[in-house]
């Protein structure tokens, strides 16, 4: 941590102070490099195999500890905050079927509210970056790793939406109604700031034409960061799907008016989405990036095409189901897309184009590595497909994906950020993957959807759990 005043950095907000600029980015880079390298070489690997209920209880104790100032993944990411994660990795923090007891519910609500307030403060200060790095109490640097974000606003709005919707699901926890009121108050307070940011995002899109399809994209000139942020590619499906999802989410929350967005875009939102599908789905499946030239269908696909919960895909729509199914079938049929003899699917069959630092430090970080969280979203979209198609086509695959994530979690002693090509904990000379404590609840939500019952028996009655320590 940096103590005292940081020279050359200008505070931009009164409650939380935010800094941005060249000097700030240099400080942030030093802090991040020190944290990641110290985690790799100094942190002891103390996780051992255990049963899923014990691991889940320990993860919840860690992820939602009363000592935490912000909701984070876990080491080595725990010294910085990633707004996109509220859309991608923990959209179900307040799902009652994942909460252990009333104390757990109270801690989750408190931490989620603190996290969302911090992100909203950054938006008000005009800092919409991939990462917020703390330098001292209530002092944060906004930095972009490794490009301008495409999904930060999606995460900020996603965290806020979780609070607003806290009381929509049946729950024995009285605090949920209070949380929902707090969420509505936060929305009212920061609506103008969010609206300005969403409309600015719409204005930042640039025209692009290919194969007789004209549309607007966020990454025509340079890569934009998304959950798979180390991939140095332009014209990506996932970045532009996230932008579309941000617009839809802002309309759903009453932040931006659909007509205002459509005026800026010069087309209806439905036409905008149709254009994206025509562009990225022109070959009958979803291409990951138009910047990557390959004649191999499986080499042009990435698992993040599933996007986020309540995101891009509307599987009530038959046209979208056809594209989703064709892409899914290519992944399921290709042995190179998975760890051998498993249902752990890689992000892609080949390692992507990357910046130099990632090529030498984490060559397969978002290529031939298996991320449980992307596999969980893959399973969830498959379940949605079956629900809306009326045919049970993908549920067996979804269940097998989830079973093997459970087995890997028990084997490795925690819910993994990612697995290596040979199915072990991901580790390179410079980096060790995190035990992603805060991502665990999302897995439980999708498990219950797939199997029709909770993963952990004692969670059938939330009031009968064994409780949390500390």
Short mmCIF file of C-alpha atoms in Angstrom, two decimals:
data_model
loop_
_atom_site.label_atom_id
_atom_site.label_comp_id
_atom_site.label_asym_id
_atom_site.label_seq_id
_atom_site.Cartn_x
_atom_site.Cartn_y
_atom_site.Cartn_z
CA UNK A 1 0.00 0.00 0.00
CA UNK A 2 1.05 3.59 -0.59
CA UNK A 3 0.74 5.78 2.50
CA UNK A 4 0.42 9.53 2.70
CA UNK A 5 -0.31 11.76 -0.29
CA UNK A 6 0.49 10.48 -3.75
CA UNK A 7 2.16 13.27 -5.69
CA UNK A 8 0.79 14.16 -9.09
CA UNK A 9 -2.53 12.41 -8.51
CA UNK A 10 -5.70 14.53 -8.47
CA UNK A 11 -8.62 13.42 -6.25
CA UNK A 12 -11.93 13.36 -8.10
CA UNK A 13 -14.53 12.38 -5.48
CA UNK A 14 -15.21 13.45 -1.91
CA UNK A 15 -16.43 10.22 -0.27
CA UNK A 16 -14.01 7.89 -2.01
CA UNK A 17 -11.12 9.60 -3.73
CA UNK A 18 -10.24 8.36 -7.17
CA UNK A 19 -7.11 9.05 -9.20
CA UNK A 20 -6.35 8.63 -12.86
CA UNK A 21 -3.57 9.57 -15.25
CA UNK A 22 -0.02 8.58 -16.14
CA UNK A 23 1.42 8.96 -12.64
CA UNK A 24 -1.49 7.07 -11.13
CA UNK A 25 -1.15 4.24 -13.64
CA UNK A 26 2.56 3.87 -12.87
CA UNK A 27 1.78 3.56 -9.15
CA UNK A 28 -0.99 1.05 -9.91
CA UNK A 29 1.28 -1.04 -12.13
CA UNK A 30 3.91 -1.27 -9.41
CA UNK A 31 1.32 -2.27 -6.81
CA UNK A 32 -0.19 -4.90 -9.09
CA UNK A 33 3.14 -6.38 -10.16
CA UNK A 34 4.29 -6.63 -6.55
CA UNK A 35 1.05 -8.27 -5.50
CA UNK A 36 0.94 -10.87 -8.28
CA UNK A 37 4.60 -11.86 -7.99
CA UNK A 38 4.52 -12.01 -4.18
CA UNK A 39 1.40 -14.17 -4.38
CA UNK A 40 3.16 -16.56 -6.74
CA UNK A 41 6.37 -16.91 -4.77
CA UNK A 42 5.43 -16.20 -1.16
CA UNK A 43 1.92 -17.61 -0.69
CA UNK A 44 1.92 -21.14 0.66
CA UNK A 45 -0.29 -23.65 -1.12
CA UNK A 46 -2.28 -24.95 1.86
CA UNK A 47 -5.46 -26.15 0.17
CA UNK A 48 -6.18 -29.86 0.41
CA UNK A 49 -9.00 -32.04 -0.84
CA UNK A 50 -12.23 -31.87 1.16
CA UNK A 51 -15.96 -32.39 0.81
CA UNK A 52 -17.99 -29.79 -1.00
CA UNK A 53 -20.01 -28.61 2.02
CA UNK A 54 -16.87 -27.88 4.05
CA UNK A 55 -15.22 -26.10 1.13
CA UNK A 56 -18.30 -24.01 0.49
CA UNK A 57 -18.58 -22.96 4.13
CA UNK A 58 -14.89 -21.96 4.17
CA UNK A 59 -15.27 -20.04 0.90
CA UNK A 60 -18.24 -18.09 2.19
CA UNK A 61 -16.36 -17.26 5.38
CA UNK A 62 -13.55 -15.86 3.26
CA UNK A 63 -15.48 -14.17 0.44
CA UNK A 64 -17.99 -12.36 2.65
CA UNK A 65 -15.91 -11.76 5.74
CA UNK A 66 -16.86 -8.75 7.84
CA UNK A 67 -13.23 -7.62 7.43
CA UNK A 68 -13.53 -7.20 3.65
CA UNK A 69 -13.94 -3.72 2.21
CA UNK A 70 -15.01 -4.88 -1.25
CA UNK A 71 -16.21 -8.06 -2.94
CA UNK A 72 -13.24 -9.67 -4.71
CA UNK A 73 -12.26 -12.99 -6.27
CA UNK A 74 -9.43 -14.08 -3.97
CA UNK A 75 -5.64 -14.07 -4.12
CA UNK A 76 -3.83 -12.86 -6.16
CA UNK A 77 -6.65 -10.56 -7.32
CA UNK A 78 -7.69 -9.59 -3.80
CA UNK A 79 -5.76 -6.33 -3.73
CA UNK A 80 -7.71 -4.86 -6.66
CA UNK A 81 -11.36 -4.61 -7.59
CA UNK A 82 -12.86 -5.59 -10.92
CA UNK A 83 -16.30 -4.05 -11.61
CA UNK A 84 -17.02 -6.44 -14.51
CA UNK A 85 -17.06 -9.36 -12.09
CA UNK A 86 -20.49 -8.38 -10.77
CA UNK A 87 -21.92 -9.35 -14.15
CA UNK A 88 -19.64 -12.25 -15.07
CA UNK A 89 -18.55 -14.03 -11.92
CA UNK A 90 -20.88 -13.25 -9.03
CA UNK A 91 -24.33 -12.32 -10.29
CA UNK A 92 -26.02 -14.47 -7.62
CA UNK A 93 -24.54 -13.14 -4.39
CA UNK A 94 -28.03 -12.63 -2.93
CA UNK A 95 -29.61 -15.85 -4.22
CA UNK A 96 -31.30 -17.22 -1.06
CA UNK A 97 -30.62 -20.83 -2.00
CA UNK A 98 -26.86 -20.16 -1.76
CA UNK A 99 -26.99 -18.38 1.62
CA UNK A 100 -26.05 -20.41 4.68
CA UNK A 101 -27.80 -18.49 7.47
CA UNK A 102 -29.02 -15.03 8.49
CA UNK A 103 -25.52 -13.90 9.50
CA UNK A 104 -24.25 -14.88 6.06
CA UNK A 105 -27.11 -12.95 4.43
CA UNK A 106 -26.33 -9.83 6.48
CA UNK A 107 -22.64 -9.96 5.59
CA UNK A 108 -23.35 -10.46 1.89
CA UNK A 109 -25.75 -7.52 1.77
CA UNK A 110 -23.32 -5.26 3.62
CA UNK A 111 -20.41 -6.15 1.35
CA UNK A 112 -22.43 -5.89 -1.85
CA UNK A 113 -23.77 -2.46 -0.86
CA UNK A 114 -20.26 -1.21 0.00
CA UNK A 115 -18.92 -2.53 -3.29
CA UNK A 116 -21.67 -0.98 -5.38
CA UNK A 117 -21.35 2.39 -3.61
CA UNK A 118 -17.64 2.41 -4.42
CA UNK A 119 -18.22 1.60 -8.09
CA UNK A 120 -20.95 4.21 -8.39
CA UNK A 121 -18.61 6.78 -6.86
CA UNK A 122 -16.05 5.94 -9.54
CA UNK A 123 -18.68 6.36 -12.28
CA UNK A 124 -19.65 9.76 -10.85
CA UNK A 125 -15.98 10.75 -10.96
CA UNK A 126 -15.78 9.76 -14.61
CA UNK A 127 -13.56 6.76 -13.91
CA UNK A 128 -14.90 3.77 -15.81
CA UNK A 129 -11.92 1.45 -15.92
CA UNK A 130 -11.34 -2.28 -15.84
CA UNK A 131 -9.73 -2.10 -12.41
CA UNK A 132 -9.76 -0.07 -9.20
CA UNK A 133 -6.58 -0.37 -7.14
CA UNK A 134 -6.59 0.79 -3.50
CA UNK A 135 -3.63 2.92 -2.46
CA UNK A 136 -4.81 3.70 1.07
CA UNK A 137 -8.09 3.99 2.97
CA UNK A 138 -10.80 5.30 0.62
CA UNK A 139 -8.20 6.17 -2.04
CA UNK A 140 -8.33 4.31 -5.36
CA UNK A 141 -6.57 4.43 -8.70
CA UNK A 142 -8.58 3.66 -11.83
CA UNK A 143 -6.47 1.79 -14.38
CA UNK A 144 -7.21 -0.18 -17.53
CA UNK A 145 -5.86 -3.73 -17.82
CA UNK A 146 -5.25 -4.28 -20.64
CA UNK A 147 -7.40 -2.03 -22.78
CA UNK A 148 -10.44 0.20 -22.44
CA UNK A 149 -13.32 -1.79 -20.93
CA UNK A 150 -16.38 -3.03 -22.76
CA UNK A 151 -18.16 -4.55 -19.76
CA UNK A 152 -17.36 -2.38 -16.73
CA UNK A 153 -20.71 -0.56 -16.87
CA UNK A 154 -22.39 -3.95 -17.30
CA UNK A 155 -20.83 -5.02 -14.00
CA UNK A 156 -21.65 -1.80 -12.17
CA UNK A 157 -25.28 -1.96 -13.24
CA UNK A 158 -25.30 -5.71 -12.52
CA UNK A 159 -24.21 -5.16 -8.92
CA UNK A 160 -26.83 -2.46 -8.47
CA UNK A 161 -29.52 -4.64 -10.04
CA UNK A 162 -28.72 -7.45 -7.59
CA UNK A 163 -29.49 -5.14 -4.67
CA UNK A 164 -32.65 -3.76 -6.26
CA UNK A 165 -33.92 -7.29 -6.97
CA UNK A 166 -32.92 -8.65 -3.55
CA UNK A 167 -36.48 -9.24 -2.38
CA UNK A 168 -37.92 -10.70 -5.59
CA UNK A 169 -37.09 -14.30 -4.65
CA UNK A 170 -38.70 -16.06 -1.71
CA UNK A 171 -36.35 -15.76 1.23
CA UNK A 172 -36.42 -16.23 5.02
CA UNK A 173 -34.04 -13.27 5.43
CA UNK A 174 -35.75 -10.02 6.42
CA UNK A 175 -32.72 -7.94 5.42
CA UNK A 176 -33.49 -8.57 1.73
CA UNK A 177 -36.41 -6.11 1.69
CA UNK A 178 -34.25 -3.44 3.29
CA UNK A 179 -31.51 -4.13 0.75
CA UNK A 180 -33.97 -3.67 -2.11
CA UNK A 181 -34.98 -0.27 -0.74
CA UNK A 182 -31.33 0.68 -0.47
CA UNK A 183 -30.79 -0.38 -4.08
CA UNK A 184 -33.66 1.80 -5.27
CA UNK A 185 -32.23 4.75 -3.32
CA UNK A 186 -28.80 4.22 -4.89
CA UNK A 187 -30.36 4.07 -8.34
CA UNK A 188 -32.17 7.36 -7.74
CA UNK A 189 -29.00 9.00 -6.43
CA UNK A 190 -26.72 7.88 -9.26
CA UNK A 191 -29.16 7.56 -12.16
CA UNK A 192 -27.89 10.69 -13.92
CA UNK A 193 -24.24 9.57 -13.63
CA UNK A 194 -25.03 6.13 -15.00
CA UNK A 195 -27.12 7.57 -17.80
CA UNK A 196 -24.29 9.87 -18.85
CA UNK A 197 -21.86 6.94 -18.90
CA UNK A 198 -24.21 4.67 -20.88
CA UNK A 199 -24.91 7.34 -23.50
CA UNK A 200 -21.17 8.07 -23.76
CA UNK A 201 -20.61 4.36 -24.39
CA UNK A 202 -23.18 4.47 -27.18
CA UNK A 203 -21.48 7.51 -28.73
CA UNK A 204 -18.09 5.75 -28.64
CA UNK A 205 -19.17 3.01 -31.07
CA UNK A 206 -17.78 3.24 -34.58
CA UNK A 207 -19.18 2.11 -37.93
CA UNK A 208 -17.96 -1.15 -39.38
CA UNK A 209 -18.90 -2.96 -42.58
CA UNK A 210 -18.10 -6.50 -43.66
CA UNK A 211 -19.84 -9.05 -45.88
CA UNK A 212 -22.57 -6.56 -46.73
CA UNK A 213 -23.42 -6.03 -43.06
CA UNK A 214 -23.12 -2.54 -41.61
CA UNK A 215 -23.20 -2.02 -37.88
CA UNK A 216 -21.50 -0.26 -34.95
CA UNK A 217 -18.72 -1.89 -32.91
CA UNK A 218 -16.76 -0.88 -29.83
CA UNK A 219 -13.40 -2.28 -30.98
CA UNK A 220 -12.92 -1.28 -34.61
CA UNK A 221 -9.56 0.43 -34.05
CA UNK A 222 -8.16 -1.35 -31.00
CA UNK A 223 -8.96 -4.28 -28.68
CA UNK A 224 -11.39 -3.67 -25.83
CA UNK A 225 -11.20 -5.47 -22.53
CA UNK A 226 -13.82 -7.99 -21.45
CA UNK A 227 -13.80 -10.91 -19.02
CA UNK A 228 -11.26 -12.61 -21.30
CA UNK A 229 -9.18 -9.46 -21.17
CA UNK A 230 -5.71 -10.71 -22.09
CA UNK A 231 -6.79 -11.61 -25.63
CA UNK A 232 -5.27 -8.92 -27.86
CA UNK A 233 -7.85 -9.15 -30.65
CA UNK A 234 -10.17 -6.58 -32.19
CA UNK A 235 -13.70 -7.03 -33.52
CA UNK A 236 -14.67 -9.53 -30.83
CA UNK A 237 -18.13 -10.91 -30.31
CA UNK A 238 -17.94 -10.89 -26.52
CA UNK A 239 -16.99 -7.22 -26.22
CA UNK A 240 -19.79 -6.09 -28.48
CA UNK A 241 -22.32 -8.48 -26.94
CA UNK A 242 -21.46 -6.94 -23.57
CA UNK A 243 -22.11 -3.44 -24.92
CA UNK A 244 -25.52 -4.51 -26.22
CA UNK A 245 -26.29 -6.18 -22.88
CA UNK A 246 -25.33 -2.94 -21.10
CA UNK A 247 -27.87 -0.98 -23.15
CA UNK A 248 -30.63 -3.48 -22.45
CA UNK A 249 -29.79 -3.53 -18.76
CA UNK A 250 -29.86 0.27 -18.54
CA UNK A 251 -33.33 0.30 -20.11
CA UNK A 252 -34.49 -2.44 -17.73
CA UNK A 253 -33.30 -0.36 -14.75
CA UNK A 254 -34.82 2.86 -16.06
CA UNK A 255 -31.39 4.50 -16.40
CA UNK A 256 -31.49 5.29 -20.12
CA UNK A 257 -34.47 5.67 -22.39
CA UNK A 258 -34.60 3.33 -25.36
CA UNK A 259 -35.42 6.17 -27.75
CA UNK A 260 -32.36 8.14 -26.61
CA UNK A 261 -30.09 5.19 -27.25
CA UNK A 262 -31.64 4.49 -30.62
CA UNK A 263 -31.21 8.11 -31.66
CA UNK A 264 -27.47 7.90 -30.91
CA UNK A 265 -27.09 4.52 -32.59
CA UNK A 266 -29.13 5.54 -35.62
CA UNK A 267 -31.06 2.28 -35.52
CA UNK A 268 -33.40 0.38 -33.21
CA UNK A 269 -31.84 -1.85 -30.57
CA UNK A 270 -33.45 -4.88 -32.19
CA UNK A 271 -31.84 -3.95 -35.52
CA UNK A 272 -28.50 -3.38 -33.76
CA UNK A 273 -28.64 -6.89 -32.31
CA UNK A 274 -29.69 -8.38 -35.64
CA UNK A 275 -26.67 -6.75 -37.26
CA UNK A 276 -24.32 -8.19 -34.63
CA UNK A 277 -25.75 -11.67 -35.18
CA UNK A 278 -25.47 -11.33 -38.95
CA UNK A 279 -21.87 -10.14 -38.65
CA UNK A 280 -20.51 -12.63 -36.11
CA UNK A 281 -22.86 -15.46 -37.13
CA UNK A 282 -22.43 -15.14 -40.88
CA UNK A 283 -21.03 -18.70 -41.14
CA UNK A 284 -23.88 -20.25 -39.18
CA UNK A 285 -22.08 -20.15 -35.82
CA UNK A 286 -20.66 -17.36 -33.65
CA UNK A 287 -17.13 -16.36 -34.61
CA UNK A 288 -15.13 -15.06 -31.68
CA UNK A 289 -13.19 -12.38 -33.57
CA UNK A 290 -13.31 -11.02 -37.09
CA UNK A 291 -9.70 -9.94 -36.57
CA UNK A 292 -8.54 -13.55 -36.60
CA UNK A 293 -8.22 -15.20 -40.02
CA UNK A 294 -8.83 -18.94 -40.01
CA UNK A 295 -10.78 -21.39 -42.12
CA UNK A 296 -11.31 -23.74 -39.18
CA UNK A 297 -14.70 -23.27 -37.47
CA UNK A 298 -13.53 -24.63 -34.10
CA UNK A 299 -10.44 -22.40 -34.19
CA UNK A 300 -12.64 -19.32 -34.62
CA UNK A 301 -14.83 -19.98 -31.55
CA UNK A 302 -14.30 -19.01 -27.91
CA UNK A 303 -16.29 -20.25 -24.92
CA UNK A 304 -17.08 -16.72 -23.78
CA UNK A 305 -19.66 -16.53 -26.58
CA UNK A 306 -22.14 -17.57 -23.88
CA UNK A 307 -21.87 -14.00 -22.48
CA UNK A 308 -23.38 -13.29 -19.06
CA UNK A 309 -26.53 -14.12 -17.14
CA UNK A 310 -29.39 -11.83 -18.33
CA UNK A 311 -26.99 -10.71 -21.05
CA UNK A 312 -26.92 -10.97 -24.83
CA UNK A 313 -28.74 -14.21 -25.63
CA UNK A 314 -32.52 -14.40 -25.87
CA UNK A 315 -33.14 -18.11 -26.35
CA UNK A 316 -36.88 -17.60 -26.70
CA UNK A 317 -35.94 -16.44 -30.20
CA UNK A 318 -35.65 -19.33 -32.66
CA UNK A 319 -33.01 -17.60 -34.82
CA UNK A 320 -30.79 -17.11 -31.80
CA UNK A 321 -31.33 -20.70 -30.69
CA UNK A 322 -30.11 -21.94 -34.08
CA UNK A 323 -26.89 -19.92 -33.83
CA UNK A 324 -26.34 -20.86 -30.21
CA UNK A 325 -26.94 -24.55 -30.93
CA UNK A 326 -24.59 -24.62 -33.93
CA UNK A 327 -21.78 -23.02 -31.90
CA UNK A 328 -22.43 -25.30 -28.94
CA UNK A 329 -22.40 -28.42 -31.11
CA UNK A 330 -19.02 -27.48 -32.59
CA UNK A 331 -17.58 -27.16 -29.08
CA UNK A 332 -19.10 -30.40 -27.81
CA UNK A 333 -17.87 -32.38 -30.83
CA UNK A 334 -14.27 -31.14 -30.79
CA UNK A 335 -11.87 -33.12 -28.52
CA UNK A 336 -9.32 -30.29 -28.61
CA UNK A 337 -11.84 -28.07 -26.83
CA UNK A 338 -11.61 -29.94 -23.55
CA UNK A 339 -9.24 -31.47 -21.04
CA UNK A 340 -8.92 -35.11 -22.19
CA UNK A 341 -11.57 -37.49 -20.79
CA UNK A 342 -13.42 -34.66 -19.05
CA UNK A 343 -16.15 -32.10 -19.61
CA UNK A 344 -13.90 -29.19 -18.64
CA UNK A 345 -13.99 -26.98 -21.74
CA UNK A 346 -11.16 -24.64 -22.69
CA UNK A 347 -11.70 -21.00 -23.55
CA UNK A 348 -10.47 -21.84 -27.08
CA UNK A 349 -8.68 -24.67 -28.88
CA UNK A 350 -5.61 -22.50 -29.46
CA UNK A 351 -3.88 -19.92 -27.33
CA UNK A 352 -4.85 -16.44 -28.55
CA UNK A 353 -2.84 -13.51 -29.80
CA UNK A 354 -1.55 -11.80 -26.68
CA UNK A 355 0.56 -8.92 -25.55
CA UNK A 356 4.21 -9.72 -24.90
CA UNK A 357 3.92 -9.80 -21.11
CA UNK A 358 1.19 -12.45 -21.27
CA UNK A 359 3.03 -14.57 -23.82
CA UNK A 360 5.96 -14.96 -21.42
CA UNK A 361 4.08 -14.98 -18.09
CA UNK A 362 0.72 -16.72 -18.71
CA UNK A 363 0.72 -18.14 -22.25
CA UNK A 364 -2.49 -20.18 -21.97
CA UNK A 365 -4.31 -18.01 -19.43
CA UNK A 366 -7.33 -17.37 -21.64
CA UNK A 367 -6.76 -19.93 -24.36
CA UNK A 368 -6.09 -23.58 -23.64
CA UNK A 369 -7.15 -23.31 -20.01
CA UNK A 370 -10.47 -24.33 -18.49
CA UNK A 371 -12.34 -21.72 -16.45
CA UNK A 372 -15.02 -23.25 -14.24
CA UNK A 373 -17.00 -20.00 -14.32
CA UNK A 374 -17.22 -19.93 -18.14
CA UNK A 375 -18.18 -23.61 -18.05
CA UNK A 376 -20.93 -22.77 -15.54
CA UNK A 377 -22.32 -20.10 -17.88
CA UNK A 378 -22.06 -22.55 -20.79
CA UNK A 379 -24.11 -25.03 -18.78
CA UNK A 380 -26.65 -22.37 -17.81
CA UNK A 381 -27.18 -21.26 -21.42
CA UNK A 382 -27.64 -24.92 -22.42
CA UNK A 383 -30.32 -25.27 -19.76
CA UNK A 384 -32.01 -22.12 -21.09
CA UNK A 385 -31.91 -23.55 -24.60
CA UNK A 386 -33.70 -26.72 -23.47
CA UNK A 387 -36.24 -24.71 -21.51
CA UNK A 388 -37.26 -22.59 -24.49
CA UNK A 389 -36.91 -25.22 -27.21
CA UNK A 390 -39.08 -27.69 -25.32
CA UNK A 391 -36.58 -30.49 -26.04
CA UNK A 392 -34.14 -31.89 -23.49
CA UNK A 393 -31.08 -31.77 -25.71
CA UNK A 394 -28.27 -30.25 -23.62
CA UNK A 395 -29.23 -30.92 -19.99
CA UNK A 396 -27.08 -34.10 -19.78
CA UNK A 397 -24.05 -32.13 -20.96
CA UNK A 398 -24.79 -29.31 -18.54
CA UNK A 399 -25.08 -31.74 -15.65
CA UNK A 400 -21.80 -33.44 -16.54
CA UNK A 401 -20.00 -30.08 -16.71
CA UNK A 402 -21.28 -29.21 -13.24
CA UNK A 403 -20.44 -32.64 -11.78
CA UNK A 404 -16.86 -32.33 -12.95
CA UNK A 405 -16.50 -28.81 -11.56
CA UNK A 406 -17.69 -30.19 -8.22
CA UNK A 407 -15.12 -33.01 -8.43
CA UNK A 408 -12.32 -30.58 -9.33
CA UNK A 409 -13.33 -28.31 -6.45
CA UNK A 410 -13.16 -31.18 -3.96
CA UNK A 411 -9.91 -32.53 -5.42
CA UNK A 412 -8.06 -29.21 -5.42
CA UNK A 413 -9.49 -27.92 -2.17
CA UNK A 414 -11.39 -24.92 -3.46
CA UNK A 415 -13.33 -23.39 -6.34
CA UNK A 416 -10.68 -22.71 -8.98
CA UNK A 417 -10.23 -19.59 -11.07
CA UNK A 418 -8.99 -21.87 -13.84
CA UNK A 419 -7.46 -25.28 -14.57
CA UNK A 420 -4.44 -26.02 -16.68
CA UNK A 421 -4.42 -28.00 -19.92
CA UNK A 422 -3.78 -31.20 -17.96
CA UNK A 423 -6.54 -30.56 -15.42
CA UNK A 424 -4.36 -29.29 -12.55
CA UNK A 425 -4.38 -25.95 -10.78
CA UNK A 426 -3.17 -23.34 -13.26
CA UNK A 427 0.34 -22.22 -12.44
CA UNK A 428 3.22 -20.69 -14.38
CA UNK A 429 6.61 -19.34 -13.32
CA UNK A 430 4.95 -15.93 -12.74
CA UNK A 431 1.32 -16.63 -11.81
CA UNK A 432 -0.81 -18.91 -9.71
CA UNK A 433 -4.56 -19.04 -10.28
CA UNK A 434 -6.83 -17.94 -7.47
CA UNK A 435 -9.15 -19.94 -5.27
CA UNK A 436 -12.21 -18.01 -6.40
CA UNK A 437 -14.26 -17.99 -3.20
CA UNK A 438 -16.78 -15.39 -4.34
CA UNK A 439 -17.57 -17.27 -7.57
CA UNK A 440 -18.82 -20.34 -5.68
CA UNK A 441 -22.45 -19.20 -5.11
CA UNK A 442 -23.10 -18.85 -8.85
CA UNK A 443 -22.11 -22.50 -9.27
CA UNK A 444 -24.65 -23.53 -6.63
CA UNK A 445 -27.42 -21.55 -8.35
CA UNK A 446 -26.84 -23.23 -11.71
CA UNK A 447 -26.44 -26.66 -10.08
CA UNK A 448 -29.89 -26.32 -8.53
CA UNK A 449 -31.33 -25.34 -11.89
CA UNK A 450 -29.71 -28.34 -13.60
CA UNK A 451 -30.62 -30.97 -11.00
CA UNK A 452 -33.74 -29.49 -9.42
CA UNK A 453 -32.21 -29.74 -5.93
CA UNK A 454 -29.49 -27.99 -3.92
CA UNK A 455 -25.93 -29.26 -4.22
CA UNK A 456 -25.55 -29.30 -0.43
CA UNK A 457 -28.25 -31.19 1.46
CA UNK A 458 -28.47 -28.92 4.47
CA UNK A 459 -29.17 -25.94 2.19
CA UNK A 460 -32.64 -27.32 1.46
CA UNK A 461 -33.72 -25.34 4.55
CA UNK A 462 -31.67 -22.13 4.79
CA UNK A 463 -32.49 -21.79 8.48
CA UNK A 464 -31.05 -25.23 9.28
CA UNK A 465 -27.48 -24.70 8.04
CA UNK A 466 -24.47 -25.29 10.29
CA UNK A 467 -23.66 -21.58 10.37
CA UNK A 468 -20.47 -19.69 9.70
CA UNK A 469 -17.51 -19.15 11.93
CA UNK A 470 -16.03 -15.80 12.75
#
